[in-house]
PDB file of C-alpha atoms and ligand atoms in Angstrom:
ATOM      1  CA  UNK A  54     132.828 124.089 166.623  1.00 81.00           C
ATOM      2  CA  UNK A  55     135.572 121.882 165.178  1.00 89.00           C
ATOM      3  CA  UNK A  56     138.228 123.166 162.829  1.00 93.00           C
ATOM      4  CA  UNK A  57     141.105 121.474 161.120  1.00 95.00           C
ATOM      5  CA  UNK A  58     144.345 122.851 159.792  1.00 96.00           C
ATOM      6  CA  UNK A  59     145.914 121.392 156.674  1.00 97.00           C
ATOM      7  CA  UNK A  60     149.466 122.413 155.941  1.00 96.00           C
ATOM      8  CA  UNK A  61     152.782 120.884 155.053  1.00 95.00           C
ATOM      9  CA  UNK A  62     155.461 120.533 157.693  1.00 90.00           C
ATOM     10  CA  UNK A  63     156.836 123.998 158.283  1.00 88.00           C
ATOM     11  CA  UNK A  64     153.724 125.803 157.053  1.00 93.00           C
ATOM     12  CA  UNK A  65     153.200 127.224 160.545  1.00 90.00           C
ATOM     13  CA  UNK A  66     150.139 125.172 161.337  1.00 91.00           C
ATOM     14  CA  UNK A  67     151.332 124.281 164.849  1.00 89.00           C
ATOM     15  CA  UNK A  68     151.795 127.957 165.685  1.00 89.00           C
ATOM     16  CA  UNK A  69     148.454 128.910 164.130  1.00 94.00           C
ATOM     17  CA  UNK A  70     146.705 126.029 165.929  1.00 93.00           C
ATOM     18  CA  UNK A  71     147.954 127.361 169.275  1.00 90.00           C
ATOM     19  CA  UNK A  72     146.787 130.893 168.475  1.00 92.00           C
ATOM     20  CA  UNK A  73     143.378 129.778 167.230  1.00 92.00           C
ATOM     21  CA  UNK A  74     142.863 127.468 170.195  1.00 90.00           C
ATOM     22  CA  UNK A  75     143.376 130.412 172.518  1.00 89.00           C
ATOM     23  CA  UNK A  76     141.317 132.829 170.489  1.00 88.00           C
ATOM     24  CA  UNK A  77     138.376 130.518 169.766  1.00 86.00           C
ATOM     25  CA  UNK A  78     138.524 128.558 173.030  1.00 86.00           C
ATOM     26  CA  UNK A  79     139.171 125.296 171.262  1.00 88.00           C
ATOM     27  CA  UNK A  80     141.216 122.341 172.396  1.00 87.00           C
ATOM     28  CA  UNK A  81     144.226 121.862 170.163  1.00 88.00           C
ATOM     29  CA  UNK A  82     144.980 118.278 169.151  1.00 90.00           C
ATOM     30  CA  UNK A  83     148.157 117.635 167.187  1.00 92.00           C
ATOM     31  CA  UNK A  84     148.524 114.073 165.917  1.00 94.00           C
ATOM     32  CA  UNK A  85     152.319 114.432 165.694  1.00 92.00           C
ATOM     33  CA  UNK A  86     152.491 115.478 169.377  1.00 90.00           C
ATOM     34  CA  UNK A  87     150.239 112.600 170.434  1.00 92.00           C
ATOM     35  CA  UNK A  88     152.456 110.169 168.519  1.00 94.00           C
ATOM     36  CA  UNK A  89     155.712 111.619 169.890  1.00 91.00           C
ATOM     37  CA  UNK A  90     154.241 111.403 173.387  1.00 91.00           C
ATOM     38  CA  UNK A  91     153.263 107.743 172.889  1.00 93.00           C
ATOM     39  CA  UNK A  92     156.773 107.021 171.547  1.00 94.00           C
ATOM     40  CA  UNK A  93     158.465 108.814 174.449  1.00 92.00           C
ATOM     41  CA  UNK A  94     156.372 106.822 176.941  1.00 95.00           C
ATOM     42  CA  UNK A  95     157.102 103.558 175.125  1.00 95.00           C
ATOM     43  CA  UNK A  96     153.414 102.588 174.928  1.00 94.00           C
ATOM     44  CA  UNK A  97     152.570  99.631 172.628  1.00 94.00           C
ATOM     45  CA  UNK A  98     151.146 102.108 170.101  1.00 94.00           C
ATOM     46  CA  UNK A  99     154.250 104.263 170.417  1.00 94.00           C
ATOM     47  CA  UNK A 100     156.500 101.281 169.744  1.00 96.00           C
ATOM     48  CA  UNK A 101     154.548 100.417 166.611  1.00 96.00           C
ATOM     49  CA  UNK A 102     154.517 104.013 165.394  1.00 96.00           C
ATOM     50  CA  UNK A 103     158.185 104.790 166.054  1.00 95.00           C
ATOM     51  CA  UNK A 104     159.781 103.386 162.850  1.00 94.00           C
ATOM     52  CA  UNK A 105     157.289 105.240 160.638  1.00 94.00           C
ATOM     53  CA  UNK A 106     157.802 108.562 162.414  1.00 92.00           C
ATOM     54  CA  UNK A 107     161.573 108.135 162.333  1.00 89.00           C
ATOM     55  CA  UNK A 108     161.512 107.532 158.574  1.00 87.00           C
ATOM     56  CA  UNK A 109     159.151 110.442 157.979  1.00 86.00           C
ATOM     57  CA  UNK A 110     156.438 108.079 156.670  1.00 92.00           C
ATOM     58  CA  UNK A 111     152.778 108.197 157.589  1.00 95.00           C
ATOM     59  CA  UNK A 112     151.889 105.971 160.532  1.00 96.00           C
ATOM     60  CA  UNK A 113     149.229 103.389 159.521  1.00 96.00           C
ATOM     61  CA  UNK A 114     145.721 104.825 159.681  1.00 95.00           C
ATOM     62  CA  UNK A 115     144.359 102.467 162.321  1.00 93.00           C
ATOM     63  CA  UNK A 116     147.055 103.489 164.828  1.00 93.00           C
ATOM     64  CA  UNK A 117     146.565 107.238 164.375  1.00 95.00           C
ATOM     65  CA  UNK A 118     142.799 106.937 164.220  1.00 91.00           C
ATOM     66  CA  UNK A 119     142.752 105.215 167.596  1.00 87.00           C
ATOM     67  CA  UNK A 120     144.671 108.100 169.155  1.00 87.00           C
ATOM     68  CA  UNK A 121     142.554 110.848 167.612  1.00 88.00           C
ATOM     69  CA  UNK A 122     139.170 109.221 168.071  1.00 83.00           C
ATOM     70  CA  UNK A 123     140.048 108.629 171.706  1.00 81.00           C
ATOM     71  CA  UNK A 124     140.790 112.317 172.078  1.00 78.00           C
ATOM     72  CA  UNK A 125     137.419 113.285 170.541  1.00 77.00           C
ATOM     73  CA  UNK A 126     135.764 111.596 173.526  1.00 74.00           C
ATOM     74  CA  UNK A 127     136.605 114.737 175.461  1.00 67.00           C
ATOM     75  CA  UNK A 128     134.433 116.803 173.129  1.00 65.00           C
ATOM     76  CA  UNK A 129     131.422 118.414 174.679  1.00 63.00           C
ATOM     77  CA  UNK A 130     128.716 120.780 173.438  1.00 55.00           C
ATOM     78  CA  UNK A 131     130.539 123.940 174.344  1.00 60.00           C
ATOM     79  CA  UNK A 132     134.107 123.332 173.336  1.00 71.00           C
ATOM     80  CA  UNK A 133     135.373 122.087 170.042  1.00 85.00           C
ATOM     81  CA  UNK A 134     138.740 120.964 168.807  1.00 89.00           C
ATOM     82  CA  UNK A 135     141.287 122.281 166.421  1.00 92.00           C
ATOM     83  CA  UNK A 136     143.028 119.417 164.672  1.00 94.00           C
ATOM     84  CA  UNK A 137     146.625 119.881 163.593  1.00 94.00           C
ATOM     85  CA  UNK A 138     148.140 117.195 161.373  1.00 94.00           C
ATOM     86  CA  UNK A 139     145.068 114.999 161.171  1.00 95.00           C
ATOM     87  CA  UNK A 140     143.649 113.887 158.780  1.00 96.00           C
ATOM     88  CA  UNK A 141     146.581 113.340 156.415  1.00 97.00           C
ATOM     89  CA  UNK A 142     144.749 111.308 153.749  1.00 97.00           C
ATOM     90  CA  UNK A 143     141.206 110.659 152.467  1.00 97.00           C
ATOM     91  CA  UNK A 144     140.493 107.475 154.494  1.00 96.00           C
ATOM     92  CA  UNK A 145     141.432 109.371 157.699  1.00 96.00           C
ATOM     93  CA  UNK A 146     139.145 112.247 156.677  1.00 97.00           C
ATOM     94  CA  UNK A 147     136.259 109.865 156.030  1.00 96.00           C
ATOM     95  CA  UNK A 148     136.693 108.154 159.410  1.00 93.00           C
ATOM     96  CA  UNK A 149     136.881 111.511 161.142  1.00 93.00           C
ATOM     97  CA  UNK A 150     133.738 112.738 159.398  1.00 94.00           C
ATOM     98  CA  UNK A 151     131.851 109.591 160.381  1.00 93.00           C
ATOM     99  CA  UNK A 152     132.930 109.985 163.987  1.00 88.00           C
ATOM    100  CA  UNK A 153     132.113 113.682 164.276  1.00 89.00           C
ATOM    101  CA  UNK A 154     128.785 113.306 162.416  1.00 89.00           C
ATOM    102  CA  UNK A 155     127.842 110.601 164.925  1.00 87.00           C
ATOM    103  CA  UNK A 156     128.623 113.060 167.720  1.00 83.00           C
ATOM    104  CA  UNK A 157     126.568 115.761 165.934  1.00 85.00           C
ATOM    105  CA  UNK A 158     129.680 117.963 165.790  1.00 85.00           C
ATOM    106  CA  UNK A 159     130.964 117.972 162.211  1.00 90.00           C
ATOM    107  CA  UNK A 160     134.028 119.860 161.006  1.00 92.00           C
ATOM    108  CA  UNK A 161     133.025 123.508 160.486  1.00 91.00           C
ATOM    109  CA  UNK A 162     136.030 124.604 158.440  1.00 94.00           C
ATOM    110  CA  UNK A 163     139.202 123.091 156.972  1.00 96.00           C
ATOM    111  CA  UNK A 164     141.929 125.709 156.748  1.00 96.00           C
ATOM    112  CA  UNK A 165     144.747 125.183 154.234  1.00 97.00           C
ATOM    113  CA  UNK A 166     147.926 127.107 154.981  1.00 97.00           C
ATOM    114  CA  UNK A 167     149.477 127.578 151.580  1.00 97.00           C
ATOM    115  CA  UNK A 168     153.291 127.820 151.546  1.00 95.00           C
ATOM    116  CA  UNK A 169     155.436 126.884 148.508  1.00 92.00           C
ATOM    117  CA  UNK A 170     157.766 123.920 148.845  1.00 90.00           C
ATOM    118  CA  UNK A 171     161.023 125.949 148.576  1.00 87.00           C
ATOM    119  CA  UNK A 172     159.955 128.103 151.521  1.00 88.00           C
ATOM    120  CA  UNK A 173     159.041 125.027 153.542  1.00 90.00           C
ATOM    121  CA  UNK A 174     162.498 123.510 153.077  1.00 86.00           C
ATOM    122  CA  UNK A 175     164.044 126.738 154.226  1.00 80.00           C
ATOM    123  CA  UNK A 176     161.795 127.087 157.264  1.00 82.00           C
ATOM    124  CA  UNK A 177     162.100 123.475 158.426  1.00 84.00           C
ATOM    125  CA  UNK A 178     165.857 123.570 158.503  1.00 81.00           C
ATOM    126  CA  UNK A 179     165.626 126.430 161.032  1.00 86.00           C
ATOM    127  CA  UNK A 180     162.974 124.861 163.258  1.00 87.00           C
ATOM    128  CA  UNK A 181     163.629 124.124 166.951  1.00 91.00           C
ATOM    129  CA  UNK A 182     161.273 122.649 169.555  1.00 91.00           C
ATOM    130  CA  UNK A 183     161.351 123.065 173.321  1.00 93.00           C
ATOM    131  CA  UNK A 184     161.912 119.978 175.448  1.00 92.00           C
ATOM    132  CA  UNK A 185     159.261 120.714 178.047  1.00 92.00           C
ATOM    133  CA  UNK A 186     156.106 121.579 176.092  1.00 88.00           C
ATOM    134  CA  UNK A 187     156.977 121.305 172.400  1.00 86.00           C
ATOM    135  CA  UNK A 188     156.742 125.068 171.771  1.00 89.00           C
ATOM    136  CA  UNK A 189     157.961 125.727 168.246  1.00 87.00           C
ATOM    137  CA  UNK A 190     160.606 128.349 167.380  1.00 91.00           C
ATOM    138  CA  UNK A 191     162.345 129.147 164.160  1.00 87.00           C
ATOM    139  CA  UNK A 192     165.751 130.737 163.755  1.00 88.00           C
ATOM    140  CA  UNK A 193     164.483 132.594 160.666  1.00 80.00           C
ATOM    141  CA  UNK A 194     160.809 133.351 161.224  1.00 79.00           C
ATOM    142  CA  UNK A 195     160.261 133.211 165.006  1.00 86.00           C
ATOM    143  CA  UNK A 196     163.585 133.215 166.875  1.00 93.00           C
ATOM    144  CA  UNK A 197     163.679 132.790 170.666  1.00 95.00           C
ATOM    145  CA  UNK A 198     164.989 135.793 172.634  1.00 96.00           C
ATOM    146  CA  UNK A 199     167.904 133.735 173.961  1.00 96.00           C
ATOM    147  CA  UNK A 200     169.506 131.256 171.550  1.00 94.00           C
ATOM    148  CA  UNK A 201     168.741 127.652 172.462  1.00 95.00           C
ATOM    149  CA  UNK A 202     166.200 128.495 175.207  1.00 97.00           C
ATOM    150  CA  UNK A 203     162.378 128.528 175.050  1.00 96.00           C
ATOM    151  CA  UNK A 204     160.938 131.998 175.782  1.00 96.00           C
ATOM    152  CA  UNK A 205     157.820 130.484 177.298  1.00 95.00           C
ATOM    153  CA  UNK A 206     159.143 127.898 179.745  1.00 96.00           C
ATOM    154  CA  UNK A 207     162.943 128.274 179.748  1.00 96.00           C
ATOM    155  CA  UNK A 208     163.574 124.705 178.592  1.00 96.00           C
ATOM    156  CA  UNK A 209     166.264 123.669 176.115  1.00 96.00           C
ATOM    157  CA  UNK A 210     165.482 123.831 172.384  1.00 95.00           C
ATOM    158  CA  UNK A 211     166.322 120.903 170.118  1.00 92.00           C
ATOM    159  CA  UNK A 212     165.936 119.996 166.467  1.00 88.00           C
ATOM    160  CA  UNK A 213     163.562 117.105 165.710  1.00 81.00           C
ATOM    161  CA  UNK A 214     165.268 114.032 164.236  1.00 78.00           C
ATOM    162  CA  UNK A 215     162.764 114.058 161.362  1.00 76.00           C
ATOM    163  CA  UNK A 216     163.735 117.659 160.532  1.00 79.00           C
ATOM    164  CA  UNK A 217     166.921 116.401 158.845  1.00 79.00           C
ATOM    165  CA  UNK A 218     167.161 117.188 155.110  1.00 79.00           C
ATOM    166  CA  UNK A 219     166.387 113.772 153.583  1.00 82.00           C
ATOM    167  CA  UNK A 220     163.527 113.175 156.025  1.00 83.00           C
ATOM    168  CA  UNK A 221     162.119 116.628 155.394  1.00 86.00           C
ATOM    169  CA  UNK A 222     162.112 115.876 151.654  1.00 88.00           C
ATOM    170  CA  UNK A 223     160.312 112.586 152.260  1.00 88.00           C
ATOM    171  CA  UNK A 224     157.634 114.216 154.431  1.00 89.00           C
ATOM    172  CA  UNK A 225     157.059 116.999 151.910  1.00 93.00           C
ATOM    173  CA  UNK A 226     156.724 114.423 149.094  1.00 94.00           C
ATOM    174  CA  UNK A 227     154.000 112.669 151.074  1.00 94.00           C
ATOM    175  CA  UNK A 228     152.245 115.951 151.798  1.00 95.00           C
ATOM    176  CA  UNK A 229     152.218 117.143 148.191  1.00 96.00           C
ATOM    177  CA  UNK A 230     151.206 113.756 146.751  1.00 96.00           C
ATOM    178  CA  UNK A 231     148.727 112.507 149.350  1.00 96.00           C
ATOM    179  CA  UNK A 232     147.609 115.003 151.970  1.00 97.00           C
ATOM    180  CA  UNK A 233     147.017 117.705 149.354  1.00 97.00           C
ATOM    181  CA  UNK A 234     144.051 115.649 148.082  1.00 97.00           C
ATOM    182  CA  UNK A 235     142.169 116.740 151.164  1.00 98.00           C
ATOM    183  CA  UNK A 236     141.714 120.159 149.555  1.00 98.00           C
ATOM    184  CA  UNK A 237     139.283 118.724 146.981  1.00 98.00           C
ATOM    185  CA  UNK A 238     137.591 116.652 149.665  1.00 98.00           C
ATOM    186  CA  UNK A 239     136.792 119.635 151.879  1.00 97.00           C
ATOM    187  CA  UNK A 240     136.151 121.989 148.973  1.00 96.00           C
ATOM    188  CA  UNK A 241     133.372 119.659 147.834  1.00 96.00           C
ATOM    189  CA  UNK A 242     131.855 120.068 151.307  1.00 94.00           C
ATOM    190  CA  UNK A 243     132.063 123.874 151.106  1.00 91.00           C
ATOM    191  CA  UNK A 244     134.389 123.902 154.119  1.00 94.00           C
ATOM    192  CA  UNK A 245     137.758 124.725 152.590  1.00 95.00           C
ATOM    193  CA  UNK A 246     139.492 127.972 153.416  1.00 95.00           C
ATOM    194  CA  UNK A 247     142.774 128.661 151.580  1.00 96.00           C
ATOM    195  CA  UNK A 248     145.051 131.062 153.399  1.00 96.00           C
ATOM    196  CA  UNK A 249     148.361 132.443 152.182  1.00 95.00           C
ATOM    197  CA  UNK A 250     150.766 131.118 154.808  1.00 94.00           C
ATOM    198  CA  UNK A 251     153.610 133.465 153.920  1.00 92.00           C
ATOM    199  CA  UNK A 252     154.164 136.555 155.997  1.00 86.00           C
ATOM    200  CA  UNK A 253     153.837 137.567 159.611  1.00 88.00           C
ATOM    201  CA  UNK A 254     152.276 135.116 162.033  1.00 90.00           C
ATOM    202  CA  UNK A 255     149.711 137.678 163.272  1.00 93.00           C
ATOM    203  CA  UNK A 256     148.642 138.595 159.747  1.00 94.00           C
ATOM    204  CA  UNK A 257     148.210 134.950 158.754  1.00 95.00           C
ATOM    205  CA  UNK A 258     146.180 134.421 161.910  1.00 95.00           C
ATOM    206  CA  UNK A 259     143.962 137.364 161.069  1.00 94.00           C
ATOM    207  CA  UNK A 260     143.325 135.988 157.566  1.00 95.00           C
ATOM    208  CA  UNK A 261     142.287 132.639 159.046  1.00 95.00           C
ATOM    209  CA  UNK A 262     139.922 134.240 161.523  1.00 92.00           C
ATOM    210  CA  UNK A 263     138.323 136.472 158.890  1.00 92.00           C
ATOM    211  CA  UNK A 264     138.014 133.494 156.527  1.00 91.00           C
ATOM    212  CA  UNK A 265     136.344 131.318 159.156  1.00 89.00           C
ATOM    213  CA  UNK A 266     133.886 134.133 159.784  1.00 86.00           C
ATOM    214  CA  UNK A 267     133.200 134.180 156.040  1.00 85.00           C
ATOM    215  CA  UNK A 268     132.485 130.438 155.935  1.00 81.00           C
ATOM    216  CA  UNK A 269     130.046 130.857 158.808  1.00 77.00           C
ATOM    217  CA  UNK A 270     128.390 133.826 157.124  1.00 76.00           C
ATOM    218  CA  UNK A 271     127.864 131.851 153.890  1.00 72.00           C
ATOM    219  CA  UNK A 272     126.192 129.108 155.916  1.00 70.00           C
ATOM    220  CA  UNK A 273     124.015 131.652 157.725  1.00 68.00           C
ATOM    221  CA  UNK A 274     125.553 130.792 161.108  1.00 64.00           C
ATOM    222  CA  UNK A 275     126.634 133.224 163.809  1.00 62.00           C
ATOM    223  CA  UNK A 276     130.248 134.241 163.583  1.00 59.00           C
ATOM    224  CA  UNK A 277     132.362 132.239 166.039  1.00 59.00           C
ATOM    225  CA  UNK A 278     135.191 134.689 166.185  1.00 55.00           C
ATOM    226  CA  UNK A 279     135.904 137.125 168.978  1.00 50.00           C
ATOM    227  CA  UNK A 280     138.149 140.172 168.837  1.00 48.00           C
ATOM    228  CA  UNK A 281     141.704 139.171 169.583  1.00 47.00           C
ATOM    229  CA  UNK A 282     141.902 140.377 173.159  1.00 41.00           C
ATOM    230  CA  UNK A 283     138.467 139.426 174.482  1.00 38.00           C
ATOM    231  CA  UNK A 284     137.056 136.145 175.650  1.00 34.00           C
ATOM    232  CA  UNK A 285     134.286 134.916 173.450  1.00 31.00           C
ATOM    233  CA  UNK A 286     131.342 132.622 172.988  1.00 32.00           C
ATOM    234  CA  UNK A 287     130.299 130.931 169.813  1.00 28.00           C
ATOM    235  CA  UNK A 288     127.034 129.370 168.936  1.00 28.00           C
ATOM    236  CA  UNK A 289     127.580 127.359 165.813  1.00 29.00           C
ATOM    237  CA  UNK A 290     129.093 123.933 165.554  1.00 29.00           C
TER     238      UNK A 290
HETATM  239  P1  AMP B 141     153.993 116.241 162.525  1.00 93.67           P
HETATM  240  O1  AMP B 141     154.422 116.644 163.896  1.00 93.67           O
HETATM  241  O2  AMP B 141     152.565 116.613 162.227  1.00 93.67           O
HETATM  242  O3  AMP B 141     154.949 116.702 161.463  1.00 93.67           O
HETATM  243  O4  AMP B 141     154.029 114.652 162.500  1.00 93.67           O
HETATM  244  C1  AMP B 141     155.227 113.937 162.720  1.00 93.67           C
HETATM  245  C2  AMP B 141     155.112 112.514 162.178  1.00 93.67           C
HETATM  246  O5  AMP B 141     154.048 111.827 162.855  1.00 93.67           O
HETATM  247  C3  AMP B 141     154.749 112.435 160.711  1.00 93.67           C
HETATM  248  O6  AMP B 141     155.882 112.555 159.862  1.00 93.67           O
HETATM  249  C4  AMP B 141     154.143 111.019 160.644  1.00 93.67           C
HETATM  250  O7  AMP B 141     155.143 110.039 160.705  1.00 93.67           O
HETATM  251  C5  AMP B 141     153.361 110.966 161.946  1.00 93.67           C
HETATM  252  N1  AMP B 141     151.964 111.480 161.807  1.00 93.67           N
HETATM  253  C6  AMP B 141     151.432 112.608 162.357  1.00 93.67           C
HETATM  254  N2  AMP B 141     150.140 112.749 162.043  1.00 93.67           N
HETATM  255  C7  AMP B 141     149.834 111.686 161.268  1.00 93.67           C
HETATM  256  C8  AMP B 141     148.650 111.236 160.611  1.00 93.67           C
HETATM  257  N3  AMP B 141     147.510 111.939 160.675  1.00 93.67           N
HETATM  258  N4  AMP B 141     148.703 110.078 159.907  1.00 93.67           N
HETATM  259  C9  AMP B 141     149.836 109.343 159.835  1.00 93.67           C
HETATM  260  N5  AMP B 141     150.986 109.703 160.415  1.00 93.67           N
HETATM  261  C10 AMP B 141     151.003 110.857 161.132  1.00 93.67           C
END
């Protein structure tokens, strides 16, 4: 089963992707993380992508597609992926569909985390990332126990360079003018799930899980979702 999360920067999609990956036994793939990793390692792709990421612009489709399609090679029958941050526009969605259809593992559900722009601005300015594994914390919504230190691995927290005010505004403009068109695209496929992204992380997660169950029920497929604390198996893809 493959799921994707659509949400503006600061909508909490990274956090929800981690939770869903654990709960549904999916591999989480975040295009932003893959790009930052390529940039940090100075790969040819990273060098090409760097100026776009630094400006807060979308990296050209062919570069991102290469990264993501490579990662889908690891897909097998049992385990699916949860995509975070990809696709970001219609051509990316079409390429992804073609690729996953060819593998016989289409997207099962596209989850939109709905958070108003004013809230996003507020949340992003409080966002901090850990140096070691990229765990995301937020001074307002999900503060670490000790200021400046990741609860999970003890590494230092830092603010991303593209989380500065003018870059945040640029990224949100792109989301609300371009990426938002994906809602119609996936709605037409009967795969769109809109979830209110405001409120507690656990409650948002529960809404997503219940909604995914609903999409599966409408399609007459077995529910993929296990109770929160148990390991699970799913049968639909
Ligand atoms: P994110 O961590 O998802 O906020 O992504 C950080 C930056 O990586 C974005 O502002 C873009 O510059 C780039 N990026 C991530 N995913 C994509 C994508 N699917 N298409 C184009 N650029 C992307």
